[in-house]
Coordinates of C-alpha atoms in Angstrom, one line a residue:
X1 CA 175.1 125.1 85.2
X2 CA 171.8 125.3 87.0
X3 CA 170.3 122.4 85.1
X4 CA 173.3 120.3 86.0
X5 CA 172.5 121.0 89.7
X6 CA 168.9 120.0 89.5
X7 CA 169.8 116.7 87.7
X8 CA 171.4 115.6 91.0
X9 CA 169.2 113.4 93.2
X10 CA 167.2 115.1 96.0
X11 CA 169.5 113.5 98.6
X12 CA 172.6 114.8 96.8
X13 CA 171.2 118.3 96.6
X14 CA 170.4 118.3 100.3
X15 CA 173.9 117.1 101.1
X16 CA 175.5 119.7 98.8
X17 CA 173.3 122.4 100.4
X18 CA 174.3 121.3 103.9
X19 CA 178.0 121.7 102.9
X20 CA 177.4 125.1 101.5
X21 CA 175.6 126.2 104.7
X22 CA 178.7 125.3 106.7
X23 CA 180.9 127.6 104.6
X24 CA 181.4 131.3 105.2
X25 CA 181.9 133.7 102.3
X26 CA 185.6 133.4 102.8
X27 CA 185.6 129.7 102.5
X28 CA 183.3 129.7 99.4
X29 CA 185.5 132.1 97.5
X30 CA 188.6 130.0 98.4
X31 CA 186.8 126.8 97.3
X32 CA 185.8 128.4 94.1
X33 CA 189.4 129.1 93.2
X34 CA 190.3 125.5 93.9
X35 CA 187.5 123.3 92.8
X36 CA 185.9 123.3 89.4
X37 CA 182.7 121.6 90.5
X38 CA 182.2 124.2 93.3
X39 CA 182.7 126.9 90.7
X40 CA 180.0 125.4 88.5
X41 CA 177.5 125.1 91.4
X42 CA 178.4 128.0 93.6
X43 CA 175.6 130.1 92.2
X44 CA 173.3 127.8 94.2
X45 CA 174.8 128.8 97.5
X46 CA 172.3 131.5 98.0
X47 CA 169.4 129.1 97.3
X48 CA 170.4 127.4 100.6
X49 CA 171.9 130.4 102.4
X50 CA 169.9 133.5 101.3
X51 CA 171.4 135.6 104.1
X52 CA 175.0 134.9 103.0
X53 CA 175.9 138.6 102.8
X54 CA 174.0 139.9 105.8
X55 CA 177.0 140.3 108.1
X56 CA 179.5 141.6 105.6
X57 CA 179.4 144.4 103.0
X58 CA 180.6 142.9 99.7
X59 CA 182.1 144.8 96.8
X60 CA 180.9 144.4 93.3
X61 CA 184.0 142.3 92.5
X62 CA 183.0 139.8 95.2
X63 CA 179.4 139.9 94.3
X64 CA 179.9 139.2 90.6
X65 CA 181.0 135.5 90.8
X66 CA 178.6 134.6 93.6
X67 CA 175.5 136.2 92.2
X68 CA 175.4 135.4 88.5
X69 CA 172.9 137.3 86.5
X70 CA 171.1 134.2 85.1
X71 CA 170.3 132.5 88.4
X72 CA 166.5 131.6 88.0
X73 CA 166.3 129.8 91.3
X74 CA 167.2 132.7 93.7
X75 CA 164.2 133.4 95.8
X76 CA 165.6 135.2 98.9
X77 CA 168.5 137.6 99.4
X78 CA 169.7 139.7 102.3
X79 CA 172.5 142.2 101.6
X80 CA 174.6 144.9 103.3
X81 CA 175.0 147.4 100.5
X82 CA 177.5 149.7 102.1
X83 CA 180.0 149.2 99.3
X84 CA 177.5 149.0 96.4
X85 CA 175.8 151.5 94.1
X86 CA 173.6 151.6 91.0
X87 CA 176.2 149.7 89.0
X88 CA 175.5 146.5 91.0
X89 CA 171.7 146.5 90.3
X90 CA 172.1 143.9 87.5
X91 CA 173.6 141.4 90.0
X92 CA 171.3 142.2 92.9
X93 CA 167.9 142.2 91.2
X94 CA 166.7 138.9 89.9
X95 CA 163.2 138.3 88.4
X96 CA 162.9 135.2 90.6
X97 CA 163.2 137.1 93.9
X98 CA 160.4 136.9 96.3
X99 CA 162.1 138.2 99.5
X100 CA 164.7 141.0 99.4
X101 CA 166.4 142.9 102.2
X102 CA 168.8 145.6 101.2
X103 CA 170.3 147.8 104.0
X104 CA 172.7 150.7 103.9
X105 CA 171.7 151.7 100.4
X106 CA 173.0 155.3 100.8
X107 CA 175.1 155.2 97.6
X108 CA 172.1 154.2 95.4
X109 CA 169.9 156.6 93.6
X110 CA 166.1 156.4 93.0
X111 CA 166.9 154.1 90.1
X112 CA 167.0 151.3 92.7
X113 CA 163.2 151.7 93.2
X114 CA 162.5 151.9 89.5
X115 CA 164.5 148.8 88.7
X116 CA 162.8 146.9 91.5
X117 CA 159.4 147.7 89.8
X118 CA 160.7 146.7 86.4
X119 CA 162.6 143.5 87.4
X120 CA 161.3 142.0 90.6
X121 CA 157.6 141.7 89.8
X122 CA 157.1 138.6 92.1
X123 CA 158.5 140.3 95.2
X124 CA 156.4 139.5 98.3
X125 CA 158.8 141.0 101.0
X126 CA 160.9 144.1 100.5
X127 CA 163.2 145.9 103.0
X128 CA 165.1 149.0 102.0
X129 CA 167.2 151.2 104.3
X130 CA 169.1 154.5 103.8
X131 CA 168.2 154.8 100.1
X132 CA 169.9 157.8 98.4
X133 CA 171.1 159.3 101.7
X134 CA 174.5 160.0 100.3
X135 CA 174.9 163.5 99.0
X136 CA 174.3 163.8 95.3
X137 CA 172.1 160.7 95.1
X138 CA 168.7 161.8 93.8
X139 CA 165.3 160.0 94.4
X140 CA 162.0 161.2 93.0
X141 CA 158.4 160.2 93.6
X142 CA 158.3 158.8 90.1
X143 CA 160.8 156.2 91.2
X144 CA 158.5 155.2 94.0
X145 CA 155.6 155.1 91.6
X146 CA 157.4 152.7 89.3
X147 CA 158.2 150.4 92.2
X148 CA 154.6 150.4 93.6
X149 CA 153.1 149.8 90.2
X150 CA 155.5 147.1 89.2
X151 CA 155.7 145.0 92.4
X152 CA 152.1 143.8 92.2
X153 CA 152.6 140.8 94.5
X154 CA 154.0 142.8 97.4
X155 CA 152.8 141.7 100.9
X156 CA 155.3 143.4 103.2
X157 CA 157.1 146.7 102.5
X158 CA 159.6 148.2 104.9
X159 CA 161.1 151.6 103.9
X160 CA 163.7 152.5 106.5
X161 CA 164.4 156.1 105.3
X162 CA 162.9 159.5 105.4
X163 CA 160.0 159.5 102.8
X164 CA 159.3 163.2 103.5
X165 CA 161.8 163.8 100.6
X166 CA 158.9 163.1 98.3
X167 CA 156.4 165.8 97.3
X168 CA 153.4 165.6 99.6
X169 CA 150.6 165.7 97.0
X170 CA 152.3 163.3 94.6
X171 CA 153.3 161.0 97.4
X172 CA 149.7 160.4 98.4
X173 CA 148.6 159.9 94.8
X174 CA 151.1 157.1 94.0
X175 CA 150.0 154.9 96.9
X176 CA 146.7 154.2 95.0
X177 CA 149.0 152.0 92.8
X178 CA 150.2 149.9 95.7
X179 CA 149.5 146.1 95.6
X180 CA 146.1 145.2 97.1
X181 CA 148.0 142.3 98.6
X182 CA 150.0 144.6 100.9
X183 CA 149.3 143.6 104.5
X184 CA 152.3 145.1 106.3
X185 CA 153.8 148.6 105.9
X186 CA 156.7 150.1 107.9
X187 CA 158.2 153.6 107.3
X188 CA 161.1 154.9 109.2
X189 CA 160.0 158.6 109.0
X190 CA 156.9 160.3 107.6
X191 CA 155.1 163.4 108.7
X192 CA 151.7 162.9 110.3
X193 CA 150.2 165.2 107.6
X194 CA 151.6 163.1 104.8
X195 CA 150.3 159.9 106.4
X196 CA 146.8 161.4 106.9
X197 CA 146.7 162.5 103.2
X198 CA 148.0 159.2 102.0
X199 CA 145.0 157.4 103.5
X200 CA 142.4 160.2 102.9
X201 CA 143.5 162.6 100.1
X202 CA 140.3 164.5 100.7
X203 CA 142.0 166.0 103.8
X204 CA 144.8 167.5 101.6
X205 CA 142.4 168.7 99.0
X206 CA 140.2 170.4 101.6
X207 CA 137.1 168.5 100.4
X208 CA 134.1 167.8 102.5
X209 CA 134.2 164.9 105.0
X210 CA 131.3 163.3 103.1
X211 CA 133.5 162.9 100.0
X212 CA 134.0 159.1 99.4
X213 CA 137.5 158.0 100.5
X214 CA 139.5 156.1 97.9
X215 CA 140.4 152.5 98.6
X216 CA 144.1 152.8 99.6
X217 CA 145.8 149.9 101.3
X218 CA 142.5 148.1 101.7
X219 CA 143.9 144.9 103.2
X220 CA 146.6 146.4 105.4
X221 CA 146.9 144.6 108.7
X222 CA 150.2 146.0 110.2
X223 CA 151.3 149.6 110.2
X224 CA 154.5 150.8 111.8
X225 CA 155.4 154.5 111.6
X226 CA 157.9 157.0 113.0
X227 CA 156.3 160.5 112.7
X228 CA 156.9 164.1 113.8
X229 CA 153.8 164.2 116.0
X230 CA 151.2 161.6 116.9
X231 CA 148.0 163.5 116.5
X232 CA 144.2 162.9 117.0
X233 CA 143.6 163.5 113.2
X234 CA 146.2 160.9 112.1
X235 CA 145.0 158.3 114.7
X236 CA 141.4 158.8 113.7
X237 CA 142.2 158.6 110.0
X238 CA 144.2 155.4 110.4
X239 CA 141.4 153.8 112.5
X240 CA 138.7 154.6 110.1
X241 CA 140.5 153.9 106.8
X242 CA 142.3 150.7 107.6
X243 CA 139.5 148.3 108.2
X244 CA 141.6 145.2 108.6
X245 CA 144.3 146.6 110.9
X246 CA 145.5 144.3 113.7
X247 CA 148.9 145.8 114.5
X248 CA 149.5 149.6 115.0
X249 CA 152.9 150.9 116.0
X250 CA 153.2 154.8 116.1
X251 CA 156.3 156.6 117.5
X252 CA 157.2 160.2 117.5
X253 CA 160.1 162.4 118.6
X254 CA 158.9 166.0 118.9
X255 CA 161.5 168.8 119.0
X256 CA 159.2 170.8 121.3
X257 CA 156.0 170.4 123.3
X258 CA 153.2 170.2 120.6
X259 CA 150.1 172.4 120.5
X260 CA 146.6 170.9 120.9
X261 CA 146.0 170.5 117.1
X262 CA 149.3 168.5 116.8
X263 CA 148.9 166.2 119.8
X264 CA 147.2 163.1 121.0
X265 CA 144.4 163.5 123.5
X266 CA 141.8 161.4 125.2
X267 CA 139.6 161.9 122.2
X268 CA 142.2 160.4 119.8
X269 CA 142.6 157.3 122.0
X270 CA 138.8 156.8 121.9
X271 CA 139.0 156.5 118.1
X272 CA 141.5 153.6 118.2
X273 CA 140.3 150.2 117.1
X274 CA 137.1 151.5 115.4
X275 CA 136.7 148.1 113.6
X276 CA 137.5 146.0 116.6
X277 CA 140.3 143.9 115.0
X278 CA 143.3 145.5 116.7
X279 CA 145.5 143.0 118.7
X280 CA 148.8 144.9 119.0
X281 CA 149.1 148.6 119.9
X282 CA 152.2 150.7 120.4
X283 CA 152.1 154.5 121.1
X284 CA 155.5 155.9 122.2
X285 CA 156.7 159.5 122.5
X286 CA 160.5 159.5 122.7
X287 CA 162.5 162.0 124.7
X288 CA 165.5 161.6 122.5
X289 CA 165.5 165.2 121.4
X290 CA 163.4 167.0 124.0
X291 CA 161.7 166.0 127.2
X292 CA 158.2 165.9 125.8
X293 CA 155.2 163.8 126.9
X294 CA 151.6 163.0 126.1
X295 CA 150.3 165.6 128.5
X296 CA 146.7 165.6 127.2
X297 CA 146.1 161.9 127.9
X298 CA 145.1 160.7 131.4
X299 CA 143.4 157.7 133.0
X300 CA 140.1 158.6 131.4
X301 CA 141.6 158.2 127.9
X302 CA 143.1 154.8 128.8
X303 CA 139.7 153.7 130.2
X304 CA 137.9 154.8 127.0
X305 CA 140.5 152.9 124.9
X306 CA 140.3 149.8 127.0
X307 CA 136.6 149.5 126.4
X308 CA 137.3 148.8 122.8
X309 CA 140.5 146.8 123.2
X310 CA 139.6 143.8 125.3
X311 CA 141.0 141.4 122.7
X312 CA 144.4 143.2 122.7
X313 CA 147.4 140.8 123.0
X314 CA 150.3 143.4 123.0
X315 CA 150.4 146.9 124.4
X316 CA 153.3 149.4 124.4
X317 CA 152.9 152.8 126.0
X318 CA 155.7 155.4 126.3
X319 CA 155.7 159.0 127.6
X320 CA 152.2 159.0 129.2
X321 CA 153.1 161.2 132.1
X322 CA 149.5 161.8 133.3
X323 CA 148.5 158.1 133.4
X324 CA 148.5 156.6 136.9
X325 CA 148.2 153.1 138.4
X326 CA 144.5 153.3 137.7
X327 CA 145.0 153.5 134.0
X328 CA 147.5 150.7 133.8
X329 CA 145.5 148.4 136.0
X330 CA 142.5 149.0 133.8
X331 CA 144.5 147.5 130.9
X332 CA 145.7 144.5 132.8
X333 CA 142.2 143.7 134.0
X334 CA 140.4 144.5 130.7
X335 CA 142.8 142.7 128.3
X336 CA 142.5 139.1 129.3
X337 CA 144.6 137.9 126.3
X338 CA 147.5 140.3 127.0
X339 CA 150.9 138.6 126.8
X340 CA 153.2 141.5 126.0
X341 CA 153.3 144.7 128.2
X342 CA 155.8 147.5 127.6
X343 CA 155.8 150.8 129.5
X344 CA 158.4 153.5 129.0
X345 CA 158.7 156.6 131.2
X346 CA 155.8 155.5 133.4
X347 CA 156.4 158.3 135.8
X348 CA 153.4 157.4 138.0
X349 CA 153.6 153.6 137.7
X350 CA 154.1 152.0 141.1
X351 CA 154.1 148.5 142.6
X352 CA 150.3 148.8 143.1
X353 CA 149.7 148.0 139.4
X354 CA 150.9 144.5 140.0
X355 CA 149.4 144.0 143.4
X356 CA 146.8 141.5 142.3
X357 CA 148.2 140.5 138.9
X358 CA 147.9 136.8 139.9
X359 CA 144.1 137.4 139.9
X360 CA 144.0 138.5 136.3
X361 CA 143.9 136.1 133.4
X362 CA 147.0 137.6 131.8
X363 CA 149.8 135.1 131.0
X364 CA 152.5 137.5 130.0
X365 CA 155.7 136.3 128.2
X366 CA 157.3 139.7 127.5
X367 CA 157.4 142.6 130.0
X368 CA 159.4 145.8 129.7
X369 CA 159.2 148.5 132.3
X370 CA 161.9 151.0 131.4
X371 CA 162.4 154.3 133.2
X372 CA 159.8 153.4 135.8
X373 CA 161.6 154.7 138.8
X374 CA 158.8 154.2 141.4
X375 CA 159.0 150.4 141.0
X376 CA 160.6 148.4 143.8
X377 CA 161.6 144.8 144.3
X378 CA 158.0 144.0 145.4
X379 CA 156.7 144.7 141.9
X380 CA 159.2 142.2 140.3
X381 CA 158.3 139.6 142.9
X382 CA 154.6 139.8 141.9
X383 CA 155.5 139.9 138.2
X384 CA 157.4 136.6 138.6
X385 CA 154.1 134.9 139.2
X386 CA 154.0 134.9 135.3
X387 CA 155.9 131.7 134.9
X388 CA 155.9 132.0 131.2
X389 CA 158.0 135.1 131.1
X390 CA 160.8 134.8 128.5
X391 CA 161.8 138.5 128.2
X392 CA 162.1 140.9 131.2
X393 CA 163.4 144.4 130.6
X394 CA 163.8 146.5 133.7
X395 CA 166.4 149.0 132.5
X396 CA 166.8 152.3 134.3
X397 CA 164.5 151.3 137.2
X398 CA 166.8 152.8 139.8
X399 CA 165.1 151.3 142.9
X400 CA 165.4 147.7 141.9
X401 CA 168.0 145.7 143.9
X402 CA 169.2 142.3 144.8
X403 CA 165.9 141.0 146.1
X404 CA 164.4 141.4 142.7
X405 CA 167.0 138.9 141.3
X406 CA 165.9 136.3 143.9
X407 CA 162.4 136.2 142.3
X408 CA 163.8 136.5 138.7
X409 CA 166.0 133.5 139.3
X410 CA 163.0 131.2 139.6
X411 CA 161.5 132.0 136.2
X412 CA 161.8 128.7 134.2
X413 CA 161.5 130.1 130.7
X414 CA 163.5 133.4 130.9
X415 CA 165.8 134.0 127.9
X416 CA 166.4 137.8 127.9
X417 CA 167.1 139.9 131.1
X418 CA 168.0 143.6 130.9
X419 CA 168.9 145.3 134.2
X420 CA 170.8 148.4 133.1
X421 CA 171.1 151.0 135.9
X422 CA 169.5 148.9 138.6
X423 CA 171.0 148.9 142.2
X424 CA 172.6 145.5 142.0
X425 CA 175.6 143.9 143.7
X426 CA 177.8 140.9 143.0
X427 CA 176.0 139.0 145.7
X428 CA 172.7 139.7 144.0
X429 CA 173.9 138.3 140.7
X430 CA 174.7 135.0 142.4
X431 CA 171.0 134.3 142.6
X432 CA 171.0 134.1 138.8
X433 CA 173.7 131.5 138.8
X434 CA 171.6 129.2 140.9
X435 CA 168.6 129.4 138.5
X436 CA 168.1 131.0 135.1
X437 CA 171.8 131.5 134.1
X438 CA 171.9 128.3 132.1
X439 CA 168.8 129.4 130.1
X440 CA 169.7 133.0 129.5
X441 CA 170.5 134.1 125.9
X442 CA 170.9 137.8 126.6
X443 CA 172.0 139.6 129.8
X444 CA 172.7 143.3 130.3
X445 CA 173.9 144.9 133.5
X446 CA 175.1 148.2 131.9
X447 CA 175.6 151.0 134.3
X448 CA 175.1 148.9 137.5
X449 CA 177.8 150.9 139.3
X450 CA 178.2 148.7 142.4
X451 CA 179.3 145.6 140.4
X452 CA 183.0 144.5 140.5
X453 CA 185.2 141.9 139.0
X454 CA 183.5 139.3 141.2
X455 CA 180.3 139.7 139.3
X456 CA 181.7 137.2 136.6
X457 CA 182.3 134.5 139.1
X458 CA 178.9 135.3 140.7
X459 CA 177.2 134.8 137.4
X460 CA 178.9 131.7 136.1
X461 CA 179.7 129.8 139.3
X462 CA 178.3 126.3 139.2
X463 CA 177.0 126.5 135.6
X464 CA 177.7 123.4 133.6
X465 CA 176.8 124.4 130.1
X466 CA 175.8 128.1 129.8
X467 CA 175.5 129.6 126.3
X468 CA 175.1 133.3 126.7
X469 CA 174.9 134.9 123.2
X470 CA 174.8 138.5 124.4
X471 CA 176.5 140.1 127.4
X472 CA 176.6 143.8 128.2
X473 CA 179.1 144.9 130.9
X474 CA 179.3 148.5 129.7
X475 CA 179.8 151.6 132.0
X476 CA 180.9 149.6 135.0
X477 CA 183.7 151.7 136.7
X478 CA 184.9 148.8 138.9
X479 CA 185.3 146.1 136.4
X480 CA 188.8 145.3 135.1
X481 CA 190.8 142.9 133.0
X482 CA 190.6 140.4 135.8
X483 CA 186.9 140.0 135.1
X484 CA 187.5 139.3 131.4
X485 CA 190.2 136.8 132.3
X486 CA 187.6 135.0 134.4
X487 CA 185.2 135.1 131.5
X488 CA 187.8 133.7 129.1
X489 CA 188.6 130.8 131.5
X490 CA 184.9 130.0 131.9
X491 CA 184.7 129.0 128.2
X492 CA 181.2 130.6 127.8
X493 CA 180.1 130.7 124.2
X494 CA 179.5 134.4 123.7
X495 CA 178.7 136.1 120.4
X496 CA 178.2 139.7 121.4
X497 CA 180.2 141.4 124.2
X498 CA 179.9 145.0 125.1
X499 CA 182.3 146.7 127.6
X500 CA 182.2 150.3 126.5
X501 CA 183.0 153.1 128.9
X502 CA 184.9 150.8 131.3
X503 CA 188.0 152.7 132.4
X504 CA 189.8 149.7 133.9
X505 CA 189.5 147.5 130.7
X506 CA 192.7 147.4 128.7
X507 CA 194.9 145.4 126.3
X508 CA 194.9 142.3 128.6
X509 CA 191.2 141.9 128.0
X510 CA 191.6 141.9 124.2
X511 CA 194.4 139.4 124.3
X512 CA 192.4 137.1 126.6
X513 CA 189.3 137.2 124.3
X514 CA 191.5 136.7 121.2
X515 CA 192.9 133.4 122.6
X516 CA 189.7 132.3 124.3
X517 CA 189.1 128.6 123.9
X518 CA 185.4 127.6 124.1
X519 CA 186.0 123.8 124.0
X520 CA 189.2 121.9 124.0
X521 CA 187.9 119.7 121.2
X522 CA 187.0 122.7 119.0
X523 CA 188.9 125.2 117.1
X524 CA 190.8 127.5 119.5
X525 CA 189.6 131.0 119.0
X526 CA 187.1 133.6 119.8
X527 CA 183.4 133.1 119.1
X528 CA 182.7 136.8 119.2
X529 CA 180.8 138.4 116.3
X530 CA 180.6 141.8 118.1
X531 CA 183.0 143.5 120.5
X532 CA 182.5 147.0 121.9
X533 CA 185.5 148.4 123.7
X534 CA 184.7 152.1 122.9
X535 CA 186.3 154.5 125.4
X536 CA 187.9 151.8 127.5
X537 CA 190.7 153.4 129.5
X538 CA 193.5 150.8 129.1
X539 CA 193.3 150.2 125.3
X540 CA 196.6 151.0 123.5
X541 CA 198.1 150.1 120.1
X542 CA 199.1 146.7 121.5
X543 CA 195.4 145.7 121.6
X544 CA 195.1 146.4 117.8
X545 CA 197.7 143.7 117.0
X546 CA 195.3 141.1 118.5
X547 CA 192.4 142.5 116.6
X548 CA 194.1 141.6 113.3
X549 CA 193.9 138.3 111.4
X550 CA 193.9 135.5 112.3
X551 CA 192.4 136.5 115.7
X552 CA 188.7 137.0 116.1
X553 CA 187.9 135.3 112.8
X554 CA 184.1 135.7 113.2
X555 CA 184.2 139.4 114.3
X556 CA 181.9 141.6 112.2
X557 CA 181.3 144.6 114.5
X558 CA 184.0 146.4 116.5
X559 CA 183.6 149.6 118.5
X560 CA 186.8 151.4 119.5
X561 CA 187.9 155.0 120.2
X562 CA 189.2 156.5 117.0
X563 CA 190.6 159.8 118.0
X564 CA 193.5 158.4 120.1
X565 CA 194.8 155.9 117.6
X566 CA 193.4 157.1 114.3
X567 CA 196.1 155.7 112.0
X568 CA 196.0 152.4 113.8
X569 CA 192.3 152.1 113.5
X570 CA 192.3 153.0 109.8
X571 CA 195.0 150.4 109.1
X572 CA 192.9 147.8 110.9
X573 CA 189.8 148.8 108.9
X574 CA 191.7 148.4 105.7
X575 CA 193.2 145.0 106.6
X576 CA 189.7 143.7 107.5
X577 CA 187.3 145.3 105.0
X578 CA 184.3 143.2 106.0
X579 CA 184.4 144.1 109.6
X580 CA 182.3 147.1 110.6
X581 CA 184.7 149.4 112.6
X582 CA 183.0 152.3 114.4
X583 CA 184.9 155.0 116.2
X584 CA 182.3 157.6 117.3
X585 CA 180.5 155.8 120.0
X586 CA 177.7 154.4 117.9
X587 CA 175.7 151.6 119.4
X588 CA 176.7 148.4 117.5
X589 CA 174.5 145.7 116.2
X590 CA 173.0 144.1 113.2
X591 CA 169.5 144.1 111.9
X592 CA 166.8 141.9 113.5
X593 CA 167.1 139.4 110.7
X594 CA 170.8 138.9 111.4
X595 CA 170.4 135.6 113.3
X596 CA 173.0 133.5 111.5
X597 CA 174.7 131.1 113.9
X598 CA 178.0 130.5 112.2
X599 CA 179.9 127.9 114.3
X600 CA 182.0 126.7 111.4
X601 CA 185.4 128.3 110.9
X602 CA 188.1 128.2 108.2
X603 CA 191.7 127.3 108.8
X604 CA 194.1 130.2 109.2
X605 CA 195.4 129.6 105.7
X606 CA 192.0 129.9 104.2
X607 CA 191.3 133.2 105.9
X608 CA 194.7 134.6 105.0
X609 CA 194.4 133.5 101.4
X610 CA 190.9 135.1 101.0
X611 CA 192.0 138.4 102.5
X612 CA 195.2 138.4 100.4
X613 CA 193.1 137.7 97.3
X614 CA 190.5 140.3 98.2
X615 CA 193.1 143.1 98.8
X616 CA 195.0 142.4 95.7
X617 CA 197.6 139.8 96.7
X618 CA 201.0 140.1 98.2
X619 CA 202.6 137.9 100.8
X620 CA 203.3 140.7 103.3
X621 CA 201.0 142.8 105.5
X622 CA 199.3 145.9 104.1
X623 CA 201.1 149.2 104.3
X624 CA 200.4 151.0 107.5
X625 CA 199.2 148.0 109.4
X626 CA 200.0 147.5 113.0

């Protein structure tokens, strides 16, 4: 059947591919059942739409007809594997694959890694998350060895799971088999000792420092790690061993304040960029578990680092509680090519850092200053001199108010604006409506306690064609159903709406969103792909009737409170198996590569027929549904 497809003219193949791109999985399955030609050619769908399964979690029964085992043209595949296990490997893994993203692989064993090495020898990009996290699913270092030795063309490897499950000594040994073409490596969690030994086994073997280091990851340019502790030893080893490194991202989350031997100091910072090629640096200590900081780094350490980092383009620093304005100003004035600046928990960062920013050669496009509570509106006014700003993250800067929005509204290229916890009012938001609102793609005002229902009219008043893809109105005690009704009447095209922890939001909001009409000439229905109404005070069982088919046809993520309506929630999850329903307050969202813009909907009949077929037929509703 594949040869039949390629006998078509180029123009015909492009036309057919365009049609397939406009179908959802629901529509394709329905079309397969009706049209013989689509059945014969459906295997090519993923040639045009490699991320077909990125926003649903298919079962093996759905996967089998859409991913035939003999498809030699499949190059790229992105899959949510929540409902899959080892039995689906024959359908997932194709020798022709070059790019593969498999997330939520908790029900797979280490065989997944082994089979990748045996089958997918041409892989260039590999993303794996949550491998073998389900109890009883074993994974061994030998599985990793087979993958690394078999995937000889690998250029990017992202392992989003805890690799400390592997034996330390064996783990370091197998990385000598990694592809010399590997230029990017990301690991969700690894101990600093394991990483040090991976790059320099002599450390683990207690050999002398004069012992020649083996050539491990010789061409690596990008390294992103989450570790237990960022230490001088690990930073020094990385800097010395990875001679081609241009991008270094290190994050830790200590459970207690580290001792000197397990911490980062001024001496460690001085070792960074030993080979002078580093352009992107991220060093972050998270306070997620305990309030820990880099207490052994001060302005002197930043000064020593800046001397070697004048060519830096992106800097992210988090948890440096001893660094003052002097250190941060040194970076701004030393790094003339800097276009991304991120500072988290800058406890001593004040407006003075940006006093003469216009005099620097920096032309920043992304600025994030989160948990920097000494900043005032004056700092934002000076930052706004960077007319190229496209992303501005000022979350949890408690002293920023309406006057900062006046300056922000003038930014001509701003796309993402995050203002969580700032001291804003409805009147302040009206500044945005006169400027950037038509250009914004993402806006968050979570936790801005003074906002009321009028904030919606303040935002969208006078906007002719806004297309806001993400809007976060969470934790606003004074916002009610009236605000959502205003939003629905505004016909704003929104894909992700978060309203968690809003006590005055109730059933009326859900009904308004379900029947929201974006354009009178388009299909009448919600454009939402994500809706978070967790712990909203007015949600009852009535709202769940409007969350069922055929309403919200595009919805893939739903956050609700499960304890109050457990039976109702479970019935909803059963009736819409490809919608992620979370009930414990988890933050919703898809992976970074989930950027599909599906503006093409199926008729009610198609959606109903697909779900009926998927769940085993039957004309009535499922047992236990609302």
